[in-house]
Coordinates of C-alpha atoms (C1' of nucleotides) and ligand atoms in Angstrom, one line a residue:
Chain F
M148 CA 129.8 197.3 343.7
A149 CA 127.5 198.7 343.9
T150 CA 123.4 198.6 341.2
G151 CA 124.1 200.7 338.8
R152 CA 128.1 201.4 339.8
N153 CA 130.8 199.5 337.2
H154 CA 133.9 202.1 338.4
R155 CA 135.3 202.8 341.7
P156 CA 134.7 206.7 342.7
A157 CA 137.3 207.6 345.6
T158 CA 138.8 204.1 346.3
R159 CA 142.4 205.0 344.9
S160 CA 143.0 203.1 348.1
R161 CA 146.5 204.0 349.4
G162 CA 146.8 205.8 346.7
I163 CA 147.3 202.7 343.8
P164 CA 145.5 203.9 340.7
E165 CA 142.8 200.6 340.1
A166 CA 144.4 200.1 337.0
T167 CA 147.3 200.0 338.2
V168 CA 145.3 197.0 340.2
A169 CA 144.9 195.8 337.5
R170 CA 148.6 195.4 336.1
L171 CA 149.8 194.0 339.7
P172 CA 149.4 190.8 338.3
L173 CA 150.9 190.8 334.8
Y174 CA 154.1 192.0 336.5
L175 CA 153.3 189.2 339.3
R176 CA 153.4 186.4 336.4
A177 CA 156.6 187.9 334.4
L178 CA 158.2 188.1 337.5
T179 CA 157.3 184.8 339.0
A180 CA 158.5 182.8 335.4
L181 CA 162.1 185.8 335.5
S182 CA 162.5 183.9 339.2
E183 CA 162.0 180.0 337.6
R184 CA 164.4 181.7 335.5
S185 CA 166.9 182.3 338.8
V186 CA 167.4 185.8 336.9
P187 CA 168.4 188.1 339.4
T188 CA 167.7 191.4 338.3
V189 CA 165.2 193.0 335.6
S190 CA 165.0 196.0 334.2
S191 CA 162.1 198.5 333.4
E192 CA 162.2 197.6 329.9
E193 CA 162.4 194.1 330.0
L194 CA 159.9 193.7 332.1
A195 CA 157.8 196.3 330.3
A196 CA 157.9 194.2 327.3
A197 CA 158.0 190.1 328.6
A198 CA 154.0 192.1 330.6
G199 CA 153.1 193.9 327.2
V200 CA 153.4 197.4 328.0
N201 CA 154.6 200.8 328.7
S202 CA 158.1 201.1 330.7
A203 CA 157.3 204.3 331.4
K204 CA 154.0 203.1 333.0
L205 CA 155.5 200.2 334.3
R206 CA 157.5 202.5 336.2
K207 CA 154.9 204.7 337.2
D208 CA 153.0 201.8 338.7
F209 CA 156.2 200.8 340.2
S210 CA 156.6 204.0 341.5
Y211 CA 152.9 203.5 343.7
L212 CA 154.6 200.4 345.7
G213 CA 157.9 202.6 346.0
S214 CA 161.5 202.4 345.9
Y215 CA 162.2 199.7 345.0
G216 CA 164.1 199.5 342.0
T217 CA 167.7 200.4 341.7
R218 CA 168.9 203.6 339.1
G219 CA 171.2 202.4 336.8
V220 CA 170.6 198.5 337.5
G221 CA 166.9 197.7 337.9
Y222 CA 164.4 195.8 340.2
D223 CA 165.4 193.1 341.8
V224 CA 163.2 189.8 341.0
E225 CA 163.2 188.5 344.1
Y226 CA 161.7 191.4 346.5
L227 CA 159.3 192.6 343.6
V228 CA 158.0 189.3 343.8
Y229 CA 157.5 190.2 347.9
Q230 CA 157.1 193.0 347.7
I231 CA 153.8 192.8 344.8
S232 CA 152.3 189.8 346.6
R233 CA 153.2 191.5 349.2
E234 CA 150.2 194.2 348.1
L235 CA 147.5 192.6 346.2
G236 CA 147.3 189.8 349.4
L237 CA 148.3 187.3 348.3
T238 CA 151.0 185.9 350.5
Q239 CA 147.7 185.2 352.8
D240 CA 145.5 182.0 351.8
W241 CA 142.3 182.9 350.4
P242 CA 139.2 180.1 350.8
V243 CA 136.6 180.0 347.2
V244 CA 133.6 178.7 347.1
I245 CA 132.4 178.0 343.7
V246 CA 128.7 177.5 343.2
G247 CA 127.0 176.1 340.4
I248 CA 128.8 173.2 339.5
G249 CA 127.8 172.2 336.1
N250 CA 130.2 172.6 332.6
L251 CA 132.1 176.1 333.6
G252 CA 131.8 175.3 338.1
A253 CA 133.6 171.6 336.7
A254 CA 136.8 173.4 334.5
L255 CA 137.1 176.0 337.3
A256 CA 136.9 174.1 340.3
N257 CA 139.7 171.0 337.8
Y258 CA 141.5 174.3 337.1
G259 CA 145.4 174.7 338.8
G260 CA 145.5 177.8 338.5
F261 CA 142.9 178.9 341.5
A262 CA 146.0 177.0 343.8
S263 CA 149.1 178.2 342.6
R264 CA 148.8 181.7 343.5
G265 CA 147.2 181.4 347.5
F266 CA 144.6 181.2 346.1
R267 CA 142.3 177.4 347.7
V268 CA 138.6 176.3 346.7
A269 CA 137.1 175.6 350.6
A270 CA 134.0 173.9 348.9
L271 CA 132.2 173.5 345.7
I272 CA 128.6 173.5 346.2
D273 CA 125.2 173.3 344.0
A274 CA 122.1 173.2 343.9
D275 CA 120.9 170.2 341.8
P276 CA 120.6 166.6 344.7
A277 CA 121.9 164.1 342.2
M278 CA 124.9 166.7 342.4
A279 CA 124.8 166.5 346.4
G280 CA 128.3 163.8 346.8
K281 CA 129.8 163.9 343.7
P282 CA 133.3 164.0 343.8
V283 CA 134.3 166.5 341.8
A284 CA 138.5 167.2 340.9
G285 CA 138.8 165.4 344.4
M286 CA 136.7 166.8 345.9
P287 CA 132.0 165.8 346.9
V288 CA 130.0 168.2 345.8
Q289 CA 127.8 169.8 348.5
H290 CA 124.8 171.2 347.9
A291 CA 123.1 174.7 348.6
D292 CA 121.6 174.7 351.6
E293 CA 125.2 174.0 353.0
L294 CA 126.5 177.2 351.5
E295 CA 125.7 179.5 354.6
K296 CA 127.0 177.5 357.0
I297 CA 130.6 176.6 354.1
I298 CA 131.0 180.0 354.4
S299 CA 130.8 180.5 357.9
D300 CA 133.0 176.9 359.0
N301 CA 136.2 178.5 356.4
G302 CA 136.2 182.2 357.1
V303 CA 135.1 182.2 352.6
S304 CA 135.0 186.0 351.8
I305 CA 135.7 185.8 347.7
G306 CA 132.4 183.8 346.3
V307 CA 132.5 182.4 342.6
I308 CA 129.1 182.0 340.4
A309 CA 129.2 179.6 338.0
T310 CA 124.7 178.7 338.0
P311 CA 122.9 179.7 334.8
A312 CA 121.9 183.8 334.9
G313 CA 118.2 182.7 336.4
A314 CA 120.2 182.1 339.9
A315 CA 123.2 184.1 339.6
Q316 CA 121.3 186.7 342.0
Q317 CA 119.5 185.5 344.1
V318 CA 122.7 183.3 345.1
C319 CA 124.5 185.6 345.3
E320 CA 122.4 187.5 347.9
R321 CA 122.9 183.8 349.6
L322 CA 126.5 184.3 349.6
V323 CA 127.2 188.2 350.4
A324 CA 124.7 187.4 353.6
A325 CA 126.3 184.9 354.5
G326 CA 130.2 186.9 354.5
V327 CA 131.3 187.4 352.3
T328 CA 132.1 190.8 350.5
S329 CA 134.5 189.3 346.3
I330 CA 132.1 187.5 343.8
L331 CA 133.6 186.5 340.6
N332 CA 130.8 186.0 338.2
F333 CA 130.3 183.9 335.5
A334 CA 126.3 183.8 335.2
P335 CA 126.0 186.5 332.1
T336 CA 123.5 188.7 334.8
V337 CA 124.3 192.7 336.2
L338 CA 124.7 192.1 340.4
S339 CA 123.1 194.5 342.5
V340 CA 125.0 193.8 345.4
P341 CA 125.4 196.8 348.8
D342 CA 128.3 198.9 348.8
G343 CA 131.6 197.6 350.5
V344 CA 131.3 194.0 348.4
D345 CA 133.3 193.9 345.1
V346 CA 132.1 192.1 341.8
R347 CA 134.0 191.7 338.8
K348 CA 132.8 189.6 336.1
V349 CA 134.1 187.4 333.6
D350 CA 131.0 186.9 330.4
L351 CA 132.5 185.3 327.0
S352 CA 129.7 186.9 325.0
I353 CA 130.5 190.0 325.3
E354 CA 134.0 189.8 324.8
L355 CA 132.5 187.8 321.8
Q356 CA 130.8 190.4 320.9
I357 CA 132.8 193.7 320.4
L358 CA 135.8 190.8 319.1
A359 CA 133.0 191.2 316.0
F360 CA 132.3 194.8 315.9
H361 CA 135.6 195.6 315.6
E362 CA 135.7 191.8 313.1
Q363 CA 133.2 193.8 311.2
R364 CA 134.7 197.0 310.8
K365 CA 138.0 195.5 309.5
A366 CA 136.1 194.2 307.3
G367 CA 134.6 197.5 306.2
E368 CA 137.1 199.3 305.7
E369 CA 138.6 196.8 302.9
A370 CA 135.2 196.6 301.0
D371 CA 135.3 201.0 302.7
A372 CA 138.9 201.4 300.6
E373 CA 137.7 199.3 297.0
A374 CA 134.4 201.4 296.9
A375 CA 135.4 204.6 297.9
S376 CA 135.7 205.4 294.7
R377 CA 132.1 204.7 293.8
K378 CA 129.5 205.9 295.2
G379 CA 129.5 209.0 298.0
P380 CA 131.3 208.7 302.3
D381 CA 128.5 206.8 303.7
G382 CA 127.9 203.3 303.1
D383 CA 124.4 201.9 303.9
M384 CA 122.1 204.0 306.4
P385 CA 118.4 204.0 306.8
A386 CA 118.3 208.0 307.2
V387 CA 115.0 208.1 308.5
M388 CA 113.3 206.2 311.6
P389 CA 111.1 203.7 311.3
A390 CA 107.3 203.2 313.2
Chain D
M175 CA 146.7 194.8 320.0
A176 CA 150.0 194.5 319.2
T177 CA 152.7 193.3 320.4
G178 CA 152.7 195.1 324.3
R179 CA 150.0 197.2 322.7
N180 CA 146.8 196.6 325.1
H181 CA 144.7 200.4 324.6
R182 CA 143.6 201.3 320.7
P183 CA 145.4 204.4 320.3
A184 CA 142.6 205.4 317.3
T185 CA 140.2 203.2 316.6
R186 CA 138.0 205.6 317.4
S187 CA 136.1 203.3 314.3
R188 CA 133.3 205.5 312.5
G189 CA 133.7 207.7 316.3
I190 CA 132.2 205.5 318.5
P191 CA 134.7 205.4 321.2
E192 CA 135.8 201.7 322.9
A193 CA 134.7 202.2 326.2
T194 CA 130.9 202.7 324.6
V195 CA 132.1 199.5 322.3
A196 CA 132.2 197.5 325.3
R197 CA 128.6 198.0 327.0
L198 CA 126.3 198.1 323.8
P199 CA 126.7 194.3 324.8
L200 CA 125.2 195.2 327.7
Y201 CA 122.7 197.2 326.1
L202 CA 121.4 194.2 324.0
R203 CA 120.2 192.2 326.2
A204 CA 118.4 194.3 328.9
L205 CA 117.4 195.0 325.3
T206 CA 116.8 191.4 324.4
A207 CA 114.5 190.3 327.9
L208 CA 112.3 193.1 327.3
S209 CA 111.9 192.0 323.7
E210 CA 110.9 189.2 325.2
R211 CA 108.3 191.1 327.3
S212 CA 107.1 192.4 324.2
V213 CA 107.7 195.6 326.3
P214 CA 107.5 198.7 323.1
T215 CA 109.5 201.8 324.5
V216 CA 111.9 202.4 327.4
S217 CA 113.3 204.9 328.5
S218 CA 116.7 205.8 329.0
E219 CA 116.8 206.2 333.0
E220 CA 115.1 202.3 332.5
L221 CA 117.4 200.4 330.4
A222 CA 120.2 202.2 331.9
A223 CA 119.4 201.0 335.4
A224 CA 118.9 197.2 333.9
A225 CA 121.9 197.5 332.3
G226 CA 123.2 199.1 335.5
V227 CA 124.9 202.1 333.9
N228 CA 124.4 205.5 334.9
S229 CA 122.0 206.9 332.5
A230 CA 123.9 210.0 331.3
K231 CA 126.7 208.0 330.1
L232 CA 123.5 205.7 328.3
R233 CA 121.8 207.8 326.1
K234 CA 126.2 209.0 324.9
D235 CA 126.4 205.7 324.0
F236 CA 123.3 205.7 321.6
S237 CA 124.0 209.3 320.8
Y238 CA 127.9 208.1 318.6
L239 CA 125.1 205.2 317.6
G240 CA 122.4 208.5 316.6
S241 CA 118.9 209.9 316.8
Y242 CA 117.2 206.6 317.7
G243 CA 115.2 208.1 320.8
T244 CA 112.2 210.7 320.4
R245 CA 111.5 213.0 323.1
G246 CA 109.9 212.7 325.8
V247 CA 109.0 208.7 325.6
G248 CA 112.0 207.0 324.5
Y249 CA 114.0 204.0 322.3
D250 CA 111.2 201.5 319.9
V251 CA 113.2 198.3 321.6
E252 CA 112.2 196.5 318.1
Y253 CA 114.3 199.2 317.0
L254 CA 116.9 200.3 318.5
V255 CA 117.7 195.8 319.4
Y256 CA 118.2 196.5 315.6
Q257 CA 121.0 198.6 315.8
I258 CA 122.8 198.2 317.8
S259 CA 122.4 194.4 316.7
R260 CA 123.7 195.6 313.0
E261 CA 126.2 197.8 314.7
L262 CA 128.5 195.0 317.1
G263 CA 127.4 193.0 313.4
L264 CA 125.8 190.3 314.6
T265 CA 122.9 190.5 311.9
Q266 CA 126.1 188.4 310.0
D267 CA 127.3 184.8 310.8
W268 CA 130.1 184.7 312.2
P269 CA 132.2 181.4 312.8
V270 CA 134.0 180.4 315.9
V271 CA 137.2 177.9 316.5
I272 CA 137.7 176.7 319.7
V273 CA 142.0 175.1 319.9
G274 CA 142.5 173.6 323.0
I275 CA 139.5 171.0 323.9
G276 CA 140.2 170.4 327.5
N277 CA 138.1 171.7 330.3
L278 CA 137.4 175.1 330.1
G279 CA 137.2 174.5 325.9
A280 CA 134.9 171.8 326.4
A281 CA 133.3 173.7 328.8
L282 CA 133.0 176.8 326.6
A283 CA 131.7 174.2 323.5
N284 CA 129.6 172.6 325.2
Y285 CA 128.1 176.1 326.5
G286 CA 124.8 178.1 324.8
G287 CA 125.6 181.2 325.0
F288 CA 127.1 180.5 322.0
A289 CA 125.2 180.0 319.3
S290 CA 122.3 183.0 320.5
R291 CA 124.0 185.6 319.0
G292 CA 125.4 184.8 315.6
F293 CA 128.8 182.9 316.5
R294 CA 128.5 179.2 315.7
V295 CA 130.9 176.8 316.8
A296 CA 132.4 175.3 313.5
A297 CA 135.0 173.6 314.5
L298 CA 137.2 171.8 317.6
I299 CA 140.3 171.8 317.1
D300 CA 142.9 169.8 320.0
A301 CA 146.9 168.8 319.8
D302 CA 146.0 165.6 321.6
P303 CA 145.8 162.6 319.0
A304 CA 143.9 160.9 321.3
M305 CA 140.8 164.0 321.1
A306 CA 140.6 162.9 317.5
G307 CA 136.9 162.3 316.3
K308 CA 136.2 162.0 319.8
P309 CA 133.2 164.4 320.1
V310 CA 131.8 167.1 322.7
A311 CA 129.1 168.9 322.2
G312 CA 127.5 166.8 319.6
M313 CA 130.8 167.3 317.5
P314 CA 133.9 164.8 316.4
V315 CA 137.0 167.2 318.0
Q316 CA 139.9 167.7 314.6
H317 CA 143.4 167.4 314.9
A318 CA 145.2 170.5 314.8
D319 CA 147.4 169.7 311.9
E320 CA 144.1 170.3 310.0
L321 CA 144.2 173.7 311.6
E322 CA 144.8 176.0 308.8
K323 CA 142.4 174.3 306.5
I324 CA 139.3 174.4 308.6
I325 CA 140.3 178.0 309.0
S326 CA 140.2 178.7 305.1
D327 CA 137.4 176.3 303.9
N328 CA 134.7 177.7 307.1
G329 CA 136.6 181.4 306.3
V330 CA 137.4 181.4 310.5
S331 CA 138.1 185.1 311.6
I332 CA 137.2 184.7 315.1
G333 CA 139.5 182.8 316.9
V334 CA 139.1 180.9 320.7
I335 CA 143.1 179.9 322.6
A336 CA 141.7 176.9 325.7
T337 CA 144.9 176.4 325.5
P338 CA 147.8 175.8 328.2
A339 CA 149.4 178.5 328.1
G340 CA 152.9 177.5 326.9
A341 CA 151.4 176.8 324.0
A342 CA 149.5 179.6 323.0
Q343 CA 151.6 181.7 321.2
Q344 CA 151.9 179.2 319.1
V345 CA 148.5 178.6 318.3
C346 CA 148.4 182.2 317.9
E347 CA 150.6 182.1 315.7
R348 CA 148.9 179.5 313.3
L349 CA 146.3 181.3 313.6
V350 CA 146.4 184.6 312.7
A351 CA 149.5 183.0 309.3
A352 CA 145.8 181.0 308.4
G353 CA 144.2 184.5 308.1
V354 CA 142.1 184.4 312.1
T355 CA 142.3 187.9 312.2
S356 CA 140.7 187.7 315.8
I357 CA 141.5 186.0 319.1
L358 CA 139.9 185.1 322.9
N359 CA 143.0 183.9 325.1
F360 CA 141.8 181.7 328.2
A361 CA 145.6 181.1 328.3
P362 CA 147.4 183.3 331.0
T363 CA 150.0 184.9 328.7
V364 CA 150.5 188.0 326.3
L365 CA 150.1 187.6 323.3
S366 CA 152.3 188.8 320.2
V367 CA 150.2 189.8 317.4
P368 CA 150.7 191.8 314.2
D369 CA 148.9 195.1 313.9
G370 CA 145.3 194.5 312.4
V371 CA 144.6 191.8 315.0
D372 CA 143.2 192.0 317.7
V373 CA 142.7 189.5 321.4
R374 CA 140.8 189.7 323.7
K375 CA 142.1 188.2 326.8
V376 CA 140.2 186.3 330.3
D377 CA 142.3 185.5 332.7
L378 CA 140.0 184.0 336.0
S379 CA 144.1 184.3 337.5
I380 CA 144.6 188.1 337.5
E381 CA 140.3 189.3 338.7
L382 CA 140.3 187.1 341.6
Q383 CA 144.0 189.1 342.4
I384 CA 142.0 192.2 342.1
L385 CA 139.5 190.5 344.6
A386 CA 142.8 189.3 347.2
F387 CA 144.3 193.4 346.7
H388 CA 140.2 195.4 347.2
E389 CA 139.9 192.0 350.3
Q390 CA 143.0 193.0 352.0
R391 CA 142.4 196.8 351.8
K392 CA 139.1 195.9 352.9
A393 CA 140.2 193.8 356.2
G394 CA 143.0 196.5 356.3
E395 CA 141.0 199.1 357.5
E396 CA 138.5 197.7 359.6
A397 CA 141.7 196.7 361.3
D398 CA 143.2 200.2 361.1
A399 CA 140.2 201.4 363.0
E400 CA 141.2 199.2 365.8
A401 CA 144.6 199.8 366.1
A402 CA 143.9 203.6 365.0
S403 CA 145.1 204.9 368.4
R404 CA 147.8 202.2 369.6
K405 CA 151.0 203.1 366.6
G406 CA 151.2 205.4 364.1
P407 CA 150.0 206.1 360.4
D408 CA 152.7 203.7 359.1
G409 CA 151.6 200.1 359.5
D410 CA 154.9 197.4 359.2
M411 CA 156.9 197.9 356.0
P412 CA 160.4 198.0 355.8
A413 CA 162.6 200.7 354.8
V414 CA 166.0 199.7 353.5
M415 CA 165.9 197.4 351.4
P416 CA 168.3 194.3 351.6
A417 CA 170.8 192.4 349.3
Chain V
dA78 C1' 187.7 210.2 343.9
dT79 C1' 186.4 212.0 339.6
dG80 C1' 183.7 211.2 335.2
dT81 C1' 180.6 208.5 331.7
dC82 C1' 176.6 205.9 331.4
dT83 C1' 172.9 203.0 332.5
dT84 C1' 168.2 203.3 334.6
dT85 C1' 165.0 204.9 337.4
dG86 C1' 161.1 207.7 339.6
dT87 C1' 158.5 211.6 338.9
dG88 C1' 156.5 216.7 336.4
dA89 C1' 153.8 218.3 333.1
dA90 C1' 151.5 218.2 328.6
dC91 C1' 147.7 215.9 326.9
dG92 C1' 143.3 212.9 326.4
dC93 C1' 140.1 210.0 327.3
dG94 C1' 135.7 209.0 329.6
dT95 C1' 132.4 210.1 333.4
dG96 C1' 128.1 213.1 334.8
dC97 C1' 126.1 217.3 335.2
dA98 C1' 122.8 220.4 334.1
dC99 C1' 119.7 222.2 330.6
dA100 C1' 118.1 223.3 325.8
dA101 C1' 115.6 221.8 322.9
dA102 C1' 112.2 218.2 321.2
dG103 C1' 108.0 216.1 320.8
dA104 C1' 103.7 214.0 322.9
dT105 C1' 99.8 214.2 325.3
dA106 C1' 95.8 217.8 326.7
dG107 C1' 93.4 221.3 327.0
Chain Y
dC77 C1' 96.4 226.1 318.6
dT78 C1' 99.4 226.7 322.1
dA79 C1' 100.3 225.1 327.2
dT80 C1' 102.4 221.9 330.2
dC81 C1' 105.1 217.8 331.3
dT82 C1' 108.6 214.1 329.8
dT83 C1' 112.9 212.6 328.2
dT84 C1' 116.0 212.9 325.5
dG85 C1' 120.2 214.6 323.2
dT86 C1' 124.9 217.8 324.3
dG87 C1' 127.7 221.5 325.8
dC88 C1' 130.5 221.8 329.5
dA89 C1' 133.8 220.8 333.2
dC90 C1' 136.2 217.9 335.8
dG91 C1' 138.9 213.8 336.5
dC92 C1' 141.9 209.5 335.7
dG93 C1' 144.9 207.5 333.5
dT94 C1' 149.0 207.0 329.2
dT95 C1' 153.1 209.4 327.7
dC96 C1' 156.6 212.2 327.4
dA97 C1' 162.0 213.8 328.2
dC98 C1' 164.5 214.4 331.5
dA99 C1' 167.1 214.8 335.9
dA100 C1' 168.4 213.2 339.7
dA101 C1' 170.9 208.8 341.6
dG102 C1' 173.8 205.3 341.5
dA103 C1' 177.1 201.9 339.6
dC104 C1' 181.4 200.8 337.3
dA105 C1' 185.1 201.9 335.2
dT106 C1' 189.5 204.7 335.4
Ligands
NAD104 N1 130.1 176.7 329.7 C1 131.0 178.2 329.4 O1 132.0 178.3 328.9 C2 130.2 178.9 329.4 C3 130.9 180.7 329.6 C4 130.3 181.8 329.8 C5 129.8 182.5 330.4 N2 129.4 181.1 330.7 C6 128.1 180.4 331.3 O2 128.3 180.1 333.0 C7 126.8 179.6 334.1 C8 127.6 177.7 334.2 O3 127.0 177.8 333.0 P1 127.3 176.5 332.2 O4 127.4 175.4 330.8 O5 128.3 175.1 333.5 O6 126.1 175.2 333.3 P2 125.7 174.3 333.7 O7 123.6 174.3 332.6 O8 126.5 173.5 332.2 O9 125.8 174.6 335.0 C9 125.2 175.5 336.7 C10 125.2 174.4 337.0 O10 124.2 175.3 338.3 C11 123.7 174.3 339.4 N3 122.4 175.4 339.4 C12 121.3 175.9 339.1 N4 120.5 177.1 340.3 C13 121.8 177.1 341.3 C14 121.6 177.4 342.8 N5 120.4 178.3 343.2 N6 122.7 177.4 343.7 C15 123.7 176.7 343.3 N7 123.7 175.6 341.7 C16 122.4 175.9 341.5 C17 123.3 173.2 338.0 O11 122.5 172.0 339.0 C18 123.9 172.9 337.5 O12 124.8 172.6 338.0 C19 126.2 180.4 332.4 O13 125.5 180.6 333.3 C20 126.3 180.2 332.2 O14 126.1 181.6 330.9 C21 128.9 179.3 331.1
NAD105 N1 140.1 175.0 333.2 C1 139.9 176.3 334.1 O1 138.4 176.8 334.8 C2 140.8 177.7 333.6 C3 140.3 179.1 334.1 C4 141.4 179.8 333.6 C5 142.5 179.5 332.8 N2 142.4 178.6 332.5 C6 143.4 178.6 331.3 O2 142.8 177.4 329.7 C7 143.3 176.9 329.6 C8 143.5 175.8 328.8 O3 142.4 174.8 331.0 P1 142.1 173.3 330.3 O4 142.0 173.4 332.5 O5 141.0 173.1 329.5 O6 143.2 172.7 330.4 P2 143.3 171.3 330.5 O7 145.5 171.1 330.4 O8 142.4 170.4 330.9 O9 142.9 171.4 328.2 C9 144.5 171.7 327.4 C10 144.4 171.7 326.4 O10 144.0 171.6 325.1 C11 145.4 170.8 324.4 N3 147.1 171.0 324.1 C12 147.9 171.5 324.0 N4 148.5 171.5 323.0 C13 148.0 172.4 322.0 C14 148.9 172.5 320.6 N5 149.4 173.2 320.8 N6 147.5 173.0 319.7 C15 145.4 172.5 320.0 N7 145.3 171.9 321.6 C16 146.7 172.0 322.1 C17 144.9 169.8 324.9 O11 145.7 168.5 324.6 C18 144.5 170.0 326.3 O12 143.4 168.7 326.0 C19 145.0 176.9 330.3 O13 145.8 177.9 329.7 C20 144.9 177.1 331.5 O14 145.4 178.0 332.5 C21 141.3 177.3 332.3

DNA sequence: ATGTCTTTGTGAACGCGTGCACAAAGATAG
DNA sequence: CTATCTTTGTGCACGCGTTCACAAAGACAT
């Protein structure tokens, strides 16, 4: 994702739409749960309910992968787990580095959900000399000076940034220069990267603000319903622009 | 967001599209940075670059809020900060509770970015009796038994779930029953909620899997380019379905 | 073998979001 | 006051994603 670009123009990789790719992990999680309960087959209706999506959407999503269902029966759970895993690239091992081992970075390092799929934390990296060598989640933190060597030695292509916002762009550039081509960014900044590098962001603050917007709207609608008969339809908005 | 529904059918609140709402916090962040540098006005082109979006998109987004720009000049930074803050509901105080004070919950509690906008951590809640009373981020953890009282006493309408996946749905139901109408979910589960309750999810595992997909595709394209002349266009896929 | 019944896979319609391109607005200079 | 120049606000077209609705496919019973 390059500077200022946040939607993929023609990246329907092998014809698989981006929106579908984003839902495959959801299906995979639901299927894994079924697999653990030894359920042999599942219908699109049942699986869709478990994944929290529309069944027509699920069938269309699967149709991009191929015809893996059996009409009148449904989908073979184990087979579908394998197919989706393969499509997502989870049949191979993905070494990941986490940069910035503070509150959040340490929590991520301790997170078990990493290893559960093919992701393996290859190294924890921090710029603070006091952190170097300290064990976090049973793994010694390495100094940022080693970044390039770590990436190269372990063949890391996915990096997680959990540094303060001010350091994120610089860390990003070092990661990319060292060979990382996918970045998961937790710092509240827009990252600029060259073409061919994917960036996904997780931003708590943005999520909360979106919730606040809808929350305010709900409160406003209640108030509107109450005050509807008293005033005009327009609540309170200065029509003129100051300054 | 009700069970299985993940896009808002007719929620263009006052005509503001959901996609626009999701970008407003991005603009707000860029504008705040400009404001701190005492920049008086900014053009759509400059602001769009700072926020990492297309300038036409930015102008269209702002047009949903009203005509706040001046042709030939641009937008007044301070005024726009105020308007967007107001639109997002950030001019008021939003008390938030965090449920599940483990690795992640503690990191969230320690996160400074919460208070920077109108969000205030009203309480930290955990089910573990050993946690009760223990200070985290300078605040005593309260036991889950107190959940309903805390929500009610503080007028909390936004809840953050950072419990294990198995507990999330149950915690969610208690939050909703107690009056919470917006939930930010970090647990890897699909939450079922009644109409009128918004759920947003943050899922590290899904983000990584999406990155892995594109990563695999990049690697595959390189391999394809290399092996293009040797084999047919279809790499390796069993055409038959087993079992 | 034939019929019934379930469920998939997909064609088609629709709506939303994006980005182009330009007319209108207003600032600024002469 | 007029001309020029910059930048906004938006009409329009296009493409993606979602959903409906149904024909085709196959399982299963008789
Ligand atoms: N804590 C949260 O819950 C939370 C939530 C959302 C977003 N964030 C964001 O995540 C980031 C980290 O948050 P945190 O609470 O862990 O902060 P923190 O201050 O606890 O940790 C940051 C760590 O990054 C290290 N660091 C600084 N510069 C570095 C560099 N150039 N290279 C390598 N390491 C470097 C620091 O030494 C420190 O250990 C911040 O950008 C924050 O805004 C945090
Ligand atoms: N740690 C991460 O980086 C990370 C990343 C992504 C997702 N997650 C998810 O976030 C959640 C929390 O992760 P974690 O690493 O902090 O786990 P954790 O086990 O460290 O913490 C979970 C906490 O929730 C508490 N809890 C359990 N049941 C509860 C209940 N019914 N009510 C209130 N509290 C309850 C536990 O006592 C514990 O303190 C998990 O669902 C995990 O999958 C974590």
